[in-house]
PDB file of C-alpha atoms in Angstrom:
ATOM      1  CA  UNK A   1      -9.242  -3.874   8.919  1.00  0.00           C
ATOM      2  CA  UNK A   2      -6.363  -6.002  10.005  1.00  0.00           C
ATOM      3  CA  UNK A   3      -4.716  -7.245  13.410  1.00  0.00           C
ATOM      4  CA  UNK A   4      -0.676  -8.608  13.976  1.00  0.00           C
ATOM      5  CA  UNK A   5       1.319  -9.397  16.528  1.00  0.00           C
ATOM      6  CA  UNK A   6       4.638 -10.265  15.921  1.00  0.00           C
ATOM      7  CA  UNK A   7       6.358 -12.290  18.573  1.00  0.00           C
ATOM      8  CA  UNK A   8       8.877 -11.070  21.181  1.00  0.00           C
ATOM      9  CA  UNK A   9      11.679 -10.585  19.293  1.00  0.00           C
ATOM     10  CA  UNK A  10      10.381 -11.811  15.782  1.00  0.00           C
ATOM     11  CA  UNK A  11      10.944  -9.811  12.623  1.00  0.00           C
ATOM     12  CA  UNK A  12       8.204  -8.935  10.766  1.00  0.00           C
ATOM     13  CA  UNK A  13       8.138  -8.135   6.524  1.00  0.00           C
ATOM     14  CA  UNK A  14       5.676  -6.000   4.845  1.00  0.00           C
ATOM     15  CA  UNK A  15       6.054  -6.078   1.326  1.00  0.00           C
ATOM     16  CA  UNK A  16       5.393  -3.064  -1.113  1.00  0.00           C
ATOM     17  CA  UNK A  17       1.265  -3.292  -2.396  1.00  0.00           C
ATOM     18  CA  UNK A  18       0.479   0.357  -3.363  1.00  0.00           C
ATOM     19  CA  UNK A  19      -1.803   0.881  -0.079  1.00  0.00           C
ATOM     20  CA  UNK A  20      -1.579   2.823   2.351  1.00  0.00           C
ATOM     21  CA  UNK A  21      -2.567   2.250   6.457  1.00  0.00           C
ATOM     22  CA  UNK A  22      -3.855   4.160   9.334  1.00  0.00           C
ATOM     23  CA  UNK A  23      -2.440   1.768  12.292  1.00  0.00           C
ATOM     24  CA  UNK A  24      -2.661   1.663  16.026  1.00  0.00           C
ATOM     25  CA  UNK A  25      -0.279   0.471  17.853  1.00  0.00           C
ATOM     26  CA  UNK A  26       1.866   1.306  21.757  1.00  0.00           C
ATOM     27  CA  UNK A  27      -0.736   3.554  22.467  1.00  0.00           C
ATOM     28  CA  UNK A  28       0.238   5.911  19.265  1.00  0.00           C
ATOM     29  CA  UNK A  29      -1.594   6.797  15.880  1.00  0.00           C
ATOM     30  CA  UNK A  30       0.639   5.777  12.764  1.00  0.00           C
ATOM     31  CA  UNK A  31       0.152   6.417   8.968  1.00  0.00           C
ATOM     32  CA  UNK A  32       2.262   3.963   6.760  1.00  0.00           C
ATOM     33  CA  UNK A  33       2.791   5.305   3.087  1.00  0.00           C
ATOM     34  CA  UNK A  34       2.892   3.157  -0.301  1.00  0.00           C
ATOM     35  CA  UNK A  35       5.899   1.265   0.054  1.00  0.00           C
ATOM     36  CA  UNK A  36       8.790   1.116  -2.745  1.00  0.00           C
ATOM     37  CA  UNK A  37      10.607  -1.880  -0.642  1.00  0.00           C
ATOM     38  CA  UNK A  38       9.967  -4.043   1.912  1.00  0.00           C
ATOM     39  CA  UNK A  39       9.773  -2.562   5.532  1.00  0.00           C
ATOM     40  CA  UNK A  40      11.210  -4.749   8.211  1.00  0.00           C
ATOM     41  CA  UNK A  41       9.353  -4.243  11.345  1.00  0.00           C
ATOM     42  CA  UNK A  42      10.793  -6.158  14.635  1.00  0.00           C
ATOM     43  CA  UNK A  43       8.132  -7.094  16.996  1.00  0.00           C
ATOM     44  CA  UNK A  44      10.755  -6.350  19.813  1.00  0.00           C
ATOM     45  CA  UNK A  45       7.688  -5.594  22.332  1.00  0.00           C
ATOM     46  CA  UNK A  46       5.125  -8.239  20.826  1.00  0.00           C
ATOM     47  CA  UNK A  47       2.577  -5.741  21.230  1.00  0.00           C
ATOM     48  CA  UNK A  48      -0.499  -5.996  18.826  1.00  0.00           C
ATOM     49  CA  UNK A  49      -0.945  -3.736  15.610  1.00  0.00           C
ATOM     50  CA  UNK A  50      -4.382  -2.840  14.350  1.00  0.00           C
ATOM     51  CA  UNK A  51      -4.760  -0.459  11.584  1.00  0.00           C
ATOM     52  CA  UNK A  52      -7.100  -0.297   8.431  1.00  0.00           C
ATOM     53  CA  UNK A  53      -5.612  -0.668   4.750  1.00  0.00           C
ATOM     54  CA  UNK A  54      -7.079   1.406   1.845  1.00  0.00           C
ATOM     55  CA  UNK A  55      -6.596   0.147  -1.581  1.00  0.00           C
ATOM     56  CA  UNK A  56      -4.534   2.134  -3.948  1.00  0.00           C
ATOM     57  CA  UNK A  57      -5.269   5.581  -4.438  1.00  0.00           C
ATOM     58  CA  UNK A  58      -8.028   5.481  -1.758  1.00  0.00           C
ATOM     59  CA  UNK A  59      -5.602   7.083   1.517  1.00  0.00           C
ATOM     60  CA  UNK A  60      -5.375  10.563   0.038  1.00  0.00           C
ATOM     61  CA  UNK A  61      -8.641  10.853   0.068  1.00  0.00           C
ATOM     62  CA  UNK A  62      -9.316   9.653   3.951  1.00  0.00           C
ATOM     63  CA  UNK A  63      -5.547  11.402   5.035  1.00  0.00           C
ATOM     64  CA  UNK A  64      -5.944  14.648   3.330  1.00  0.00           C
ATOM     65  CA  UNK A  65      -2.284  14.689   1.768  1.00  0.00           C
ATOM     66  CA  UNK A  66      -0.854  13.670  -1.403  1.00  0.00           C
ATOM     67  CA  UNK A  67       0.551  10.239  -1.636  1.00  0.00           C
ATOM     68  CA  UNK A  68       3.959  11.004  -2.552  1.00  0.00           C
ATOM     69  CA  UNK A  69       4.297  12.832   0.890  1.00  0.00           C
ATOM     70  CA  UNK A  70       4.232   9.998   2.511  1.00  0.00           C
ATOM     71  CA  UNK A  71       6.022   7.533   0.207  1.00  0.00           C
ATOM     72  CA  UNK A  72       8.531   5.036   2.483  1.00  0.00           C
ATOM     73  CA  UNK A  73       7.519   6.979   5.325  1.00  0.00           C
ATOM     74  CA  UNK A  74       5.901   5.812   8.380  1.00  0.00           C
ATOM     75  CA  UNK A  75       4.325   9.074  10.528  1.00  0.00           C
ATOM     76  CA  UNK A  76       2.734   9.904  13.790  1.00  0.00           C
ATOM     77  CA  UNK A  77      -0.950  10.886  12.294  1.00  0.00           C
ATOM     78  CA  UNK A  78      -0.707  14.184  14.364  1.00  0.00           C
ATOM     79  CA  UNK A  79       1.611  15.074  11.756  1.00  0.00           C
ATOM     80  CA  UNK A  80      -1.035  14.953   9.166  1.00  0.00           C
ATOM     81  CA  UNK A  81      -4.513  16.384  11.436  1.00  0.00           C
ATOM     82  CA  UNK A  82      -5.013  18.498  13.770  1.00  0.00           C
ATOM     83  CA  UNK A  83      -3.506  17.337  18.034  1.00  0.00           C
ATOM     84  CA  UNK A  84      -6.513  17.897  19.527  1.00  0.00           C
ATOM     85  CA  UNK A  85      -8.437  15.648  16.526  1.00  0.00           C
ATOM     86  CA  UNK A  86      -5.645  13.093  17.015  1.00  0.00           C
ATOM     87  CA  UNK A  87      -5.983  12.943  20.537  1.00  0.00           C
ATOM     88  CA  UNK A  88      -9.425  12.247  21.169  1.00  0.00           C
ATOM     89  CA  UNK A  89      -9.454   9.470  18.385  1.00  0.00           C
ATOM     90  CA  UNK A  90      -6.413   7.974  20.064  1.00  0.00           C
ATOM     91  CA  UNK A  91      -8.845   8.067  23.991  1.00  0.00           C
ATOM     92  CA  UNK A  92     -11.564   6.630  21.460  1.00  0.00           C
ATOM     93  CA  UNK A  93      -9.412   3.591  19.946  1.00  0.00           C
ATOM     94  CA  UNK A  94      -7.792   2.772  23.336  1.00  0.00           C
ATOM     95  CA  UNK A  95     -11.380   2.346  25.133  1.00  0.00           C
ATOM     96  CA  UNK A  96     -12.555   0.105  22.372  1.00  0.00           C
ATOM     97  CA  UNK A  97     -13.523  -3.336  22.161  1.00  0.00           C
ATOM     98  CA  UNK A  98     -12.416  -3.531  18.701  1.00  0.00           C
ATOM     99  CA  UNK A  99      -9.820  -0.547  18.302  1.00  0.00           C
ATOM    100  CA  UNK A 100      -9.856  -1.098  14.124  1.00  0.00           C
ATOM    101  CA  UNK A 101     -13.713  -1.036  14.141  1.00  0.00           C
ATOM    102  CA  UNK A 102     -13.036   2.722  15.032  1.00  0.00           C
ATOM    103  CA  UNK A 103     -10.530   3.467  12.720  1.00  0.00           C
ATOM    104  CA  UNK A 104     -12.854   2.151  10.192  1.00  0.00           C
ATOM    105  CA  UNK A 105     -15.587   4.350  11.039  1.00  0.00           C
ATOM    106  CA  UNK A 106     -13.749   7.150  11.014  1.00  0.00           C
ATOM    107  CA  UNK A 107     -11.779   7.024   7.572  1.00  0.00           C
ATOM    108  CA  UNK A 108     -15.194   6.321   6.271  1.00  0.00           C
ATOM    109  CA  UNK A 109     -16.489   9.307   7.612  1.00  0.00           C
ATOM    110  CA  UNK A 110     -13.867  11.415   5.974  1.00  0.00           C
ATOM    111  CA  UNK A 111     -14.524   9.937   2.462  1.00  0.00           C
ATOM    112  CA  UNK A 112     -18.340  10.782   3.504  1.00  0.00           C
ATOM    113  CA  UNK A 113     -17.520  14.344   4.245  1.00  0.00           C
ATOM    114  CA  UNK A 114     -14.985  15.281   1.194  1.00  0.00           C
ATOM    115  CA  UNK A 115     -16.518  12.322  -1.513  1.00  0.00           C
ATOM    116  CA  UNK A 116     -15.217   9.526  -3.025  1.00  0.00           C
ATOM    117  CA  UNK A 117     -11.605   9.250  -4.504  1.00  0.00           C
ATOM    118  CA  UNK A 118     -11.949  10.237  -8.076  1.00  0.00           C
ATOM    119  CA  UNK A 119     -13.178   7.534 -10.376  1.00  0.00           C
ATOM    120  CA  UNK A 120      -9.848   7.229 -12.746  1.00  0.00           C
ATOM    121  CA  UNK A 121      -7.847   5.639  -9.467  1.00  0.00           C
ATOM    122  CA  UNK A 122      -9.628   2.584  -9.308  1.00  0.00           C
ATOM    123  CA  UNK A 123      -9.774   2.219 -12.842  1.00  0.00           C
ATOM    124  CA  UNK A 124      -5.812   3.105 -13.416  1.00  0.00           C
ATOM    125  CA  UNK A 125      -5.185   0.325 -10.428  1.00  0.00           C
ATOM    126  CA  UNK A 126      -6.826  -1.974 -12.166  1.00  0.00           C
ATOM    127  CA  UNK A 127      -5.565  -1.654 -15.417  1.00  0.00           C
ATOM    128  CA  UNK A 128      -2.243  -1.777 -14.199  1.00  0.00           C
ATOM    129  CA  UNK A 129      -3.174  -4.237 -12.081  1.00  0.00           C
ATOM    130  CA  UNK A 130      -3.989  -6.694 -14.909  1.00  0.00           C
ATOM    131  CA  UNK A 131      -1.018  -6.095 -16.855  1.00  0.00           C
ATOM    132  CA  UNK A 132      -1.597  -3.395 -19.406  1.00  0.00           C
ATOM    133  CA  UNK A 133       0.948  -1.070 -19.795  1.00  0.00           C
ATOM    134  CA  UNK A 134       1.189   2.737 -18.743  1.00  0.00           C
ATOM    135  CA  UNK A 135       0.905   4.138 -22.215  1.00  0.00           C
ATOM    136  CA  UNK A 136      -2.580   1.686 -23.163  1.00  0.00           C
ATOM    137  CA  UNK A 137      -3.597   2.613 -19.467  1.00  0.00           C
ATOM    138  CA  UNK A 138      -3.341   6.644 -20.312  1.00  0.00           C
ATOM    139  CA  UNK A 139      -4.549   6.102 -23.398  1.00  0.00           C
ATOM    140  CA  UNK A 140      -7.754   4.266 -22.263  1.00  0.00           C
ATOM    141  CA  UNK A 141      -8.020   7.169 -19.231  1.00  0.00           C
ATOM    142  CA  UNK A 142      -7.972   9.715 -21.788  1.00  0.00           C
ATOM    143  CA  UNK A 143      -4.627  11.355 -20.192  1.00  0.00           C
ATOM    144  CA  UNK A 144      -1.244  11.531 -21.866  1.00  0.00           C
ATOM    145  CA  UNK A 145       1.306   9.723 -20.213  1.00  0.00           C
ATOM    146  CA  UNK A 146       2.761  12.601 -18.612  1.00  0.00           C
ATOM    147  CA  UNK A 147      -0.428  13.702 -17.288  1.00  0.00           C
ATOM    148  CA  UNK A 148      -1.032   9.918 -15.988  1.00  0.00           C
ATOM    149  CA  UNK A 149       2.474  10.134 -14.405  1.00  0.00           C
ATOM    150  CA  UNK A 150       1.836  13.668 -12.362  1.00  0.00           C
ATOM    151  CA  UNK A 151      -1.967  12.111 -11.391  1.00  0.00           C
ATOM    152  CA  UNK A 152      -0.146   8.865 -10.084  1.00  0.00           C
ATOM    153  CA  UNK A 153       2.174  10.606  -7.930  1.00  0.00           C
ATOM    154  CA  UNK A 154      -0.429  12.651  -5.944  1.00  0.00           C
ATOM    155  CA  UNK A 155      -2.737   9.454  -5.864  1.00  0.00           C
ATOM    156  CA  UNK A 156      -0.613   6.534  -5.503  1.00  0.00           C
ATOM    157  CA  UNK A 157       2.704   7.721  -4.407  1.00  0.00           C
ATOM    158  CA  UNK A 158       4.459   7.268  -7.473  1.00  0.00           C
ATOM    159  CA  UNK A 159       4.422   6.928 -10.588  1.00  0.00           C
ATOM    160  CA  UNK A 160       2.914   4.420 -12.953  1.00  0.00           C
ATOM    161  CA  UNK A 161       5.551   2.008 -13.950  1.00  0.00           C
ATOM    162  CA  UNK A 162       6.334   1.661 -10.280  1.00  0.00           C
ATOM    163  CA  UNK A 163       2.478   0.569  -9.387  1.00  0.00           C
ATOM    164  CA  UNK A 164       2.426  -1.310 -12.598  1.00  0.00           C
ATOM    165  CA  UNK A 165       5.807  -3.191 -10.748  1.00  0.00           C
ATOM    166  CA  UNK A 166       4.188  -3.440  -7.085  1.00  0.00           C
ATOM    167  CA  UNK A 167       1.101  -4.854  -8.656  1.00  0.00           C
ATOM    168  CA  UNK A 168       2.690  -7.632 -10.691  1.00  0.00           C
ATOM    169  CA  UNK A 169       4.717  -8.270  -7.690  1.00  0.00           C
ATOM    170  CA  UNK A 170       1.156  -8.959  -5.405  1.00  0.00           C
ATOM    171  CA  UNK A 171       0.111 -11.048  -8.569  1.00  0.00           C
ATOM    172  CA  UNK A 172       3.218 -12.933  -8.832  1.00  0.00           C
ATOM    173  CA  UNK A 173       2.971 -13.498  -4.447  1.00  0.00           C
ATOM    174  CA  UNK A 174      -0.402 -14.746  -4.877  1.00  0.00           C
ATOM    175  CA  UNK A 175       1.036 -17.097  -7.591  1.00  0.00           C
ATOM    176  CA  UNK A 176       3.347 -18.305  -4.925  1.00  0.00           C
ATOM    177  CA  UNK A 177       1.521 -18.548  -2.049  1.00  0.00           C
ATOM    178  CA  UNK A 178      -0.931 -21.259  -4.182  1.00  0.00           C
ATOM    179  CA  UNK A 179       2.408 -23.278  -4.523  1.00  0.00           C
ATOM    180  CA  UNK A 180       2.820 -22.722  -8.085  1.00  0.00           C
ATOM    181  CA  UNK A 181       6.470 -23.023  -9.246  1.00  0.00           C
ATOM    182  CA  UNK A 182       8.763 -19.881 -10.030  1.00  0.00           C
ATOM    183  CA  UNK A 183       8.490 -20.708 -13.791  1.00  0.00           C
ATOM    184  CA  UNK A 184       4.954 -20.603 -14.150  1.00  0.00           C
ATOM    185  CA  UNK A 185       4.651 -17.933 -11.502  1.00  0.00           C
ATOM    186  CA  UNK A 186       6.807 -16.020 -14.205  1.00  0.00           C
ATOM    187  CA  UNK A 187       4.636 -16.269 -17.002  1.00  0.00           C
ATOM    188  CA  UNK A 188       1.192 -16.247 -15.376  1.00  0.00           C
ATOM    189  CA  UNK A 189       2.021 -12.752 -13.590  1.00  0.00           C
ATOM    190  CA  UNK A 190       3.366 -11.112 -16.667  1.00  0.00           C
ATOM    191  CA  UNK A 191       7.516 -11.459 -16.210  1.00  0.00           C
ATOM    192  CA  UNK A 192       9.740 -11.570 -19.200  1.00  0.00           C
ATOM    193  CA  UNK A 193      11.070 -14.925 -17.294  1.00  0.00           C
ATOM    194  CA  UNK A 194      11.899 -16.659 -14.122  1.00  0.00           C
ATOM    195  CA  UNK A 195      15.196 -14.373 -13.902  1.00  0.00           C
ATOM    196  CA  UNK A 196      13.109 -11.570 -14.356  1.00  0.00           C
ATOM    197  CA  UNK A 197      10.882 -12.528 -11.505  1.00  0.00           C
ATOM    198  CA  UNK A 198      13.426 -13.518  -9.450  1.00  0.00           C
ATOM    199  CA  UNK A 199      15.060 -10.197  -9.559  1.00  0.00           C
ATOM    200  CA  UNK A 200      11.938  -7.964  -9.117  1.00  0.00           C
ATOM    201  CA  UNK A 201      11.264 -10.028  -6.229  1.00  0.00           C
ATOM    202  CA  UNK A 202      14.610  -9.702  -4.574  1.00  0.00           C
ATOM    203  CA  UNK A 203      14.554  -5.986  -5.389  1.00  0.00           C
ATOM    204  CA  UNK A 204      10.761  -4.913  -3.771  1.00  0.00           C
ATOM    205  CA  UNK A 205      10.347  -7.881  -1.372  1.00  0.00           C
ATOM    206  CA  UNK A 206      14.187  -7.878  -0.361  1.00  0.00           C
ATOM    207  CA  UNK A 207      13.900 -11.431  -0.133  1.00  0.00           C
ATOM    208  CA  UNK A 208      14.633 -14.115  -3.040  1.00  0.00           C
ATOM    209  CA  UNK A 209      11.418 -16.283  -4.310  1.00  0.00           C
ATOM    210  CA  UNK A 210      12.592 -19.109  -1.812  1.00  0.00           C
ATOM    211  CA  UNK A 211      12.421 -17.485   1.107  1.00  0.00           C
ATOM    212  CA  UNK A 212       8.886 -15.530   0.334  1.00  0.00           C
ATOM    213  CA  UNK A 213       7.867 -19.134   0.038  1.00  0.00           C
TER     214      UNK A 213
END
């Protein structure tokens, strides 16, 4: 679960990290895709956001639509289940104490009721997620790389190589948030250099290094 609330006015960046959200917020029901670029949200009301995240390859499973559907997107959830559904969860979440404490319950009802995501998600994430590359990661999955790269779509909302990307990107960001310098941020997340880095920050973050600071 997580809570914002941008200030009146303020501008608020959400940077690409292969989840995907189920978010309350103005009295309406959201879904937020896996992000290939930032998404600027201004916090032109200052009203709160709740939502709950789930980790990569995990919102299919809870949403009951392929990932790629919703890639970039941000939708009214009674685009994706049923009005009447969406309705009464929405009278639910607006009566409650803690509005994301019902989201939570519900999305883990639905991976309850249909089963868990299927077991080579996690394990793709992670491999990518520690730096191995998409043909070692198909290889170790048993898959072909073509195979991996139709599987990613449906699960993670695109392909490989563009996880592989938004996950060195979180690696590098936690790099940076510690206060280590670009250079070392560079090598430590797996960049061919600080120029490489900066670039692939730039281009998914839409901010340079500096400013994510």
């Amino acid at each position: 679960m997580w809570g914002n609330a941008p200030p009146v006015g303020g501008v608020a960046r959400v940077v690409p990290d292969g989840c995907m959200d189920v978010m309350w917020h103005g009295g309406e029901l959201l879904v937020a895709g896996p992000d290939t670029r930032a998404q600027v949200v201004e916090g032109a009301d200052g009203g709160p956001w709740t939502g709950v995240r789930f980790p990569p390859g995990v919102g299919p499973a809870v949403l009951g639509v392929p990932a790629d559907e919703l890639t970039d997107r941000r939708v009214a959830l009674e685009a994706l289940w049923p009005g009447a559904e969406v309705r009464r969860l929405a009278e639910r979440v607006a009566g409650a104490a803690e509005p994301g404490a019902v989201l939570e319950a519900v999305a883990a009802g639905r991976l309850r009721r249909g089963g868990p995501p299927e077991p080579w998600r996690a394990v793709a994430a992670e491999l990518l997620g520690a730096g191995l590359g998409v043909a070692a990661t198909a290889r170790r999955l048993g898959l072909s790389e073509r195979q991996l790269r139709r599987r990613s779509l449906a699960a993670f909302g695109y392909g490989p190589k563009t996880l592989a990307r938004v996950l060195r990107l979180q690696r590098a960001l936690r790099l940076i948030r510690r206060g280590r310098p670009p250079a070392e941020v560079a090598v430590l997340a797996g960049f061919a250099d600080q120029a490489h880095l900066s670039r692939e920050v730039r281009e998914l973050a839409g901010e340079p290094v500096s400013r994510l600071r």
